Amino acid sequence: MSTCATVSRDLDEPISGTAATATTWLLLEQPGPWGAKALVSSHLDPALGRALDAAARDTGVRVALIRRPGRHADFGAPPLRQVYAAHTVPGNVWLRSATTHDPRQLLDLDFAALGRGDHRTFDAALRGGPHTGDPLALVCTNGKRDRCCALLGRPLAAELAASGVRGAWEVTHLGGHRFSPTLLVLPYGYAYGRAEAHAVQEVLHGVRDGRIVVEGCRGCSAWERPGQAAELAVRSATGEDAAEALSVVRTAGGAPRWEVTVAHRDGRRWQVVVDQGASLPARPESCGTSVLGSPARMDVVAVRELAGTALVG
């Protein structure tokens, strides 16, 4: 059976610079079935879903629903729901955890502050605190958005859970169905595509040690797409794997060419030239459409360390 994921894999479409963008992720547990637009087409009150979507707009916060891997029969609203918030900008990375009996409490959050990396309203409104468990491994499984997410994502989520990954969750939408199974790892916010369980285990082992695995990585959600590609290119060129070592500090230009400055916390800087290209030949970008498209791709054409960027200390 040909799907958008098999076509993308067969054509060897690059995945660097394709991650969803969000400085902060807000995740709410919602068991049961999900529709294509899960915030308003699940068993969550659709009025609440619309209100959360509106509150998050233009704040850098991305709201998603999560559920534990497995069957998703409808047993009614859960008495207690898990809530997470994670900020992914290097230098201020955090992951907070809370539970709530009433998901409407999320409307008491200051979304603009969350997007800037201030978690105080999360702690106050939900009695939240630091997440002390394993890293979160969020696998997109929403087949109502694209069948690849269900066909490929659900078995991966189930395998991770069965192998003892306590941070494994299914999530509603990470973008890029054609890279299924797709995965977001928190707290650092790096997304992965075409993920396999053994590779995910390696990624999670790295995260526990504060390291980032570049292979299969789509980028860090803290950056826009050119920055994602540039940061990964510097990691590949230098072998740097420390999670918070690199930041995108400047992006000049616009499509189809950007000059991105990537800074190391030790003072070094690199200028990375990123070109936007078109993935050819035309192919379906989603299983939900018969229209052929040429997805934009981020091609790194130059990585140059800037002279005079002395090491700190």
Coordinates of C-alpha atoms in Angstrom, one line a residue:
M1 CA 0.0 0.0 0.0
S2 CA 1.4 3.4 -1.0
T3 CA 1.1 6.1 1.6
C4 CA 2.5 9.6 1.9
A5 CA 5.0 8.2 4.3
T6 CA 6.2 5.4 2.0
V7 CA 6.5 7.8 -0.9
S8 CA 8.5 10.4 1.2
R9 CA 10.8 7.6 2.4
D10 CA 11.2 6.1 -1.1
L11 CA 12.1 9.5 -2.5
D12 CA 14.5 10.1 0.4
E13 CA 13.0 13.5 1.3
P14 CA 15.2 15.3 3.8
I15 CA 13.6 15.8 7.2
S16 CA 15.9 18.5 8.7
G17 CA 14.1 21.7 9.3
T18 CA 10.6 20.2 9.3
A19 CA 9.6 20.3 13.0
A20 CA 6.6 22.1 14.3
T21 CA 7.4 25.5 15.9
A22 CA 6.6 26.3 19.5
T23 CA 8.6 27.8 22.3
T24 CA 6.3 26.2 24.8
W25 CA 4.1 23.0 24.6
L26 CA 1.0 22.7 26.7
L27 CA -0.3 19.1 26.9
L28 CA -3.6 18.0 28.3
E29 CA -4.7 14.4 28.8
Q30 CA -7.8 13.5 26.8
P31 CA -8.6 9.8 26.5
G32 CA -11.0 8.4 23.9
P33 CA -11.2 9.1 20.2
W34 CA -9.8 12.2 18.5
G35 CA -11.0 14.0 15.4
A36 CA -8.9 15.7 12.8
K37 CA -8.9 19.0 14.8
A38 CA -8.7 17.3 18.2
L39 CA -9.1 20.3 20.4
V40 CA -12.7 20.7 19.0
S41 CA -13.4 17.2 17.8
S42 CA -12.7 14.9 20.8
H43 CA -14.5 14.4 24.0
L44 CA -13.1 17.6 25.4
D45 CA -15.7 20.3 25.6
P46 CA -15.4 22.0 22.1
A47 CA -16.0 25.4 23.6
L48 CA -13.0 24.8 25.9
G49 CA -11.0 23.6 22.9
R50 CA -11.8 26.8 21.0
A51 CA -10.9 28.9 24.0
L52 CA -7.6 27.2 24.5
D53 CA -6.8 27.6 20.8
A54 CA -7.6 31.3 20.9
A55 CA -5.6 31.9 24.1
A56 CA -2.5 30.3 22.6
R57 CA -2.6 32.2 19.4
D58 CA 0.5 34.3 18.7
T59 CA 2.0 33.4 22.1
G60 CA 4.5 30.7 21.1
V61 CA 2.5 28.2 23.0
R62 CA 1.2 25.1 21.2
V63 CA -1.7 23.2 22.8
A64 CA -2.0 19.4 22.1
L65 CA -4.0 16.5 23.6
I66 CA -2.3 13.4 24.9
R67 CA -3.4 9.9 25.9
R68 CA -1.7 6.8 27.1
P69 CA -0.9 4.2 24.4
G70 CA -3.4 1.4 23.9
R71 CA -7.1 1.0 23.1
H72 CA -9.2 4.2 23.2
A73 CA -12.6 3.1 24.2
D74 CA -14.8 5.8 25.6
F75 CA -15.1 5.4 29.4
G76 CA -16.3 9.0 29.9
A77 CA -14.3 11.9 31.3
P78 CA -11.4 10.9 33.4
P79 CA -11.6 12.0 37.1
L80 CA -8.1 13.3 37.0
R81 CA -6.1 14.5 34.0
Q82 CA -2.4 14.8 33.5
V83 CA -1.1 18.2 32.3
Y84 CA 2.4 19.2 31.2
A85 CA 4.0 22.4 30.1
A86 CA 7.5 22.5 28.6
H87 CA 9.6 25.4 27.5
T88 CA 12.2 24.5 24.8
V89 CA 14.4 27.6 24.4
P90 CA 18.0 26.7 25.4
G91 CA 19.2 28.4 28.6
N92 CA 15.7 28.2 30.0
V93 CA 14.5 24.7 29.3
W94 CA 12.0 23.3 31.8
L95 CA 9.2 20.7 32.0
R96 CA 6.4 21.1 34.5
S97 CA 3.8 18.6 35.6
A98 CA 0.4 18.9 37.2
T99 CA -3.0 17.1 37.4
T100 CA -6.5 18.6 37.3
H101 CA -10.0 17.5 37.9
D102 CA -11.3 20.4 35.7
P103 CA -9.5 21.2 32.4
R104 CA -11.1 24.6 32.4
Q105 CA -8.4 25.6 34.9
L106 CA -6.1 25.9 31.9
L107 CA -7.9 29.1 30.9
D108 CA -6.4 30.7 34.1
L109 CA -2.9 30.4 32.6
D110 CA -1.0 33.4 31.2
F111 CA -0.3 32.0 27.8
A112 CA 2.0 34.9 26.8
A113 CA 4.1 34.4 29.9
L114 CA 4.3 30.6 29.2
G115 CA 5.5 31.4 25.7
R116 CA 8.2 33.6 27.1
G117 CA 9.3 30.8 29.4
D118 CA 7.7 31.9 32.7
H119 CA 5.9 29.0 34.4
R120 CA 4.6 30.8 37.5
T121 CA 1.0 30.8 36.4
F122 CA 1.1 27.1 35.6
D123 CA 2.4 26.4 39.1
A124 CA -0.1 28.7 40.7
A125 CA -3.3 27.8 38.7
L126 CA -2.6 24.0 38.6
R127 CA -0.3 23.5 41.6
G128 CA 2.3 22.4 39.2
G129 CA 5.9 21.6 39.8
P130 CA 9.0 20.2 38.1
H131 CA 8.5 16.9 36.3
T132 CA 10.7 14.4 38.0
G133 CA 10.1 11.3 35.8
D134 CA 11.5 10.2 32.5
P135 CA 11.6 12.4 29.4
L136 CA 8.4 12.5 27.5
A137 CA 8.2 10.6 24.2
L138 CA 5.2 12.0 22.3
V139 CA 4.2 9.9 19.3
C140 CA 1.7 11.3 16.8
T141 CA -1.1 8.8 16.4
N142 CA -4.1 10.8 15.1
G143 CA -5.3 8.8 12.1
K144 CA -8.1 11.3 11.6
R145 CA -5.5 13.8 10.4
D146 CA -3.6 11.2 8.3
R147 CA -3.8 7.4 8.3
C148 CA 0.0 7.2 8.4
C149 CA 0.0 8.5 12.0
A150 CA -2.3 5.7 13.0
L151 CA -0.8 2.9 10.9
L152 CA 2.8 3.8 11.9
G153 CA 2.5 5.8 15.1
R154 CA 0.2 3.7 17.2
P155 CA 2.4 0.6 16.9
L156 CA 5.5 2.6 17.9
A157 CA 3.8 4.1 20.9
A158 CA 2.6 0.7 22.0
E159 CA 6.0 -0.8 21.6
L160 CA 7.6 2.0 23.6
A161 CA 5.1 1.6 26.4
A162 CA 5.5 -2.2 26.4
S163 CA 9.3 -1.8 26.6
G164 CA 9.0 0.2 29.8
V165 CA 9.2 3.8 28.5
R166 CA 7.2 5.5 31.2
G167 CA 7.1 8.8 29.4
A168 CA 5.5 7.4 26.3
W169 CA 2.3 9.2 25.2
E170 CA 0.2 9.5 22.1
V171 CA -0.3 13.1 20.9
T172 CA -2.7 14.7 18.5
H173 CA -0.6 16.5 16.0
L174 CA 3.1 17.2 15.4
G175 CA 2.9 18.0 11.7
G176 CA 4.7 16.3 8.8
H177 CA 2.5 13.2 8.5
R178 CA 4.7 12.0 5.6
F179 CA 7.5 11.5 8.1
S180 CA 5.5 9.1 10.2
P181 CA 6.0 7.8 12.7
T182 CA 6.8 11.3 14.2
L183 CA 8.0 11.9 17.7
L184 CA 8.5 14.9 20.0
V185 CA 10.8 14.5 23.0
L186 CA 10.5 16.8 25.9
P187 CA 11.9 18.8 27.7
Y188 CA 14.3 19.8 25.0
G189 CA 11.7 19.9 22.2
Y190 CA 13.5 18.0 19.5
A191 CA 11.3 16.2 16.9
Y192 CA 12.1 13.1 15.0
G193 CA 10.8 11.4 11.9
R194 CA 10.6 7.9 10.5
A195 CA 11.2 6.8 14.1
E196 CA 11.9 3.2 15.1
A197 CA 11.7 1.9 18.7
H198 CA 15.4 1.1 19.1
A199 CA 16.3 4.6 17.8
V200 CA 13.9 6.2 20.1
Q201 CA 15.4 4.4 23.0
E202 CA 18.8 5.8 22.0
V203 CA 17.3 9.3 21.8
L204 CA 15.7 9.0 25.2
H205 CA 18.9 7.7 26.7
G206 CA 20.7 10.7 25.3
V207 CA 18.1 13.1 26.7
R208 CA 18.5 11.6 30.2
D209 CA 22.2 12.5 29.9
G210 CA 21.5 16.0 28.4
R211 CA 22.5 15.0 24.9
I212 CA 20.8 15.3 21.5
V213 CA 20.9 12.6 18.9
V214 CA 21.0 14.2 15.4
E215 CA 20.2 11.1 13.3
G216 CA 16.6 11.2 12.3
C217 CA 16.1 14.6 13.9
R218 CA 13.7 17.1 12.3
G219 CA 14.8 20.1 14.5
C220 CA 14.1 21.9 17.7
S221 CA 10.7 23.4 18.0
A222 CA 12.1 26.6 19.6
W223 CA 13.3 27.7 16.2
E224 CA 11.7 28.5 12.9
R225 CA 12.5 26.1 10.1
P226 CA 15.7 27.7 8.7
G227 CA 17.0 27.9 12.3
Q228 CA 16.2 24.3 12.9
A229 CA 18.2 23.2 9.8
A230 CA 21.1 25.5 10.7
E231 CA 21.4 24.3 14.3
L232 CA 21.4 20.7 13.2
A233 CA 24.0 21.4 10.6
V234 CA 26.3 23.0 13.2
R235 CA 25.8 19.9 15.4
S236 CA 26.7 17.6 12.5
A237 CA 29.7 19.7 11.6
T238 CA 31.1 20.0 15.1
G239 CA 29.9 16.8 16.8
E240 CA 28.4 19.0 19.6
D241 CA 25.6 16.9 21.3
A242 CA 25.0 18.8 24.5
A243 CA 21.3 19.7 24.6
E244 CA 21.5 23.4 25.4
A245 CA 24.9 24.2 23.9
L246 CA 23.6 25.9 20.8
S247 CA 21.1 28.8 20.1
V248 CA 19.8 30.5 17.0
V249 CA 20.6 34.2 17.7
R250 CA 19.9 35.8 14.3
T251 CA 18.1 34.9 11.1
A252 CA 18.5 37.3 8.2
G253 CA 16.9 37.3 4.8
G254 CA 13.8 35.5 3.7
A255 CA 12.6 32.7 1.4
P256 CA 14.3 31.3 -0.6
R257 CA 17.6 32.1 1.3
W258 CA 18.5 32.9 4.9
E259 CA 21.7 33.6 6.7
V260 CA 21.4 32.1 10.2
T261 CA 23.8 32.8 13.1
V262 CA 24.1 29.9 15.5
A263 CA 25.9 30.6 18.8
H264 CA 27.6 28.2 21.2
R265 CA 27.4 28.9 24.9
D266 CA 31.2 29.0 24.9
G267 CA 31.2 32.1 22.7
R268 CA 31.8 30.5 19.2
R269 CA 29.5 31.5 16.4
W270 CA 28.7 30.1 12.9
Q271 CA 27.0 31.6 9.9
V272 CA 24.9 29.0 8.1
V273 CA 23.3 29.6 4.7
V274 CA 20.0 27.9 4.3
D275 CA 18.2 27.7 0.9
Q276 CA 14.5 26.8 0.5
G277 CA 14.1 24.3 -2.2
A278 CA 11.2 22.2 -3.6
S279 CA 11.0 18.5 -3.1
L280 CA 10.7 16.9 -6.5
P281 CA 9.1 15.0 -8.1
A282 CA 5.6 16.2 -7.0
R283 CA 4.1 13.8 -4.5
P284 CA 1.1 13.6 -2.1
E285 CA 2.0 15.6 1.1
S286 CA -0.8 13.8 3.0
C287 CA -2.9 10.7 2.6
G288 CA -5.9 12.9 3.0
T289 CA -5.5 14.6 -0.4
S290 CA -5.0 13.4 -4.0
V291 CA -3.4 16.7 -4.9
L292 CA 0.3 16.4 -5.7
G293 CA 2.6 19.0 -4.2
S294 CA 6.3 19.8 -3.9
P295 CA 7.0 20.3 -0.2
A296 CA 9.4 23.0 0.8
R297 CA 12.8 21.7 2.0
M298 CA 15.5 23.4 4.0
D299 CA 18.9 22.9 2.3
V300 CA 22.0 23.9 4.2
V301 CA 24.5 25.1 1.6
A302 CA 27.3 26.5 3.8
V303 CA 28.5 26.4 7.4
R304 CA 31.2 28.8 8.3
E305 CA 32.7 29.5 11.8
L306 CA 33.0 33.2 12.4
A307 CA 36.5 34.5 13.1
G308 CA 37.1 36.2 16.4
T309 CA 34.5 34.3 18.4
A310 CA 36.8 33.6 21.3
L311 CA 36.0 30.8 23.8
V312 CA 34.6 32.0 27.1
G313 CA 37.0 31.5 29.9

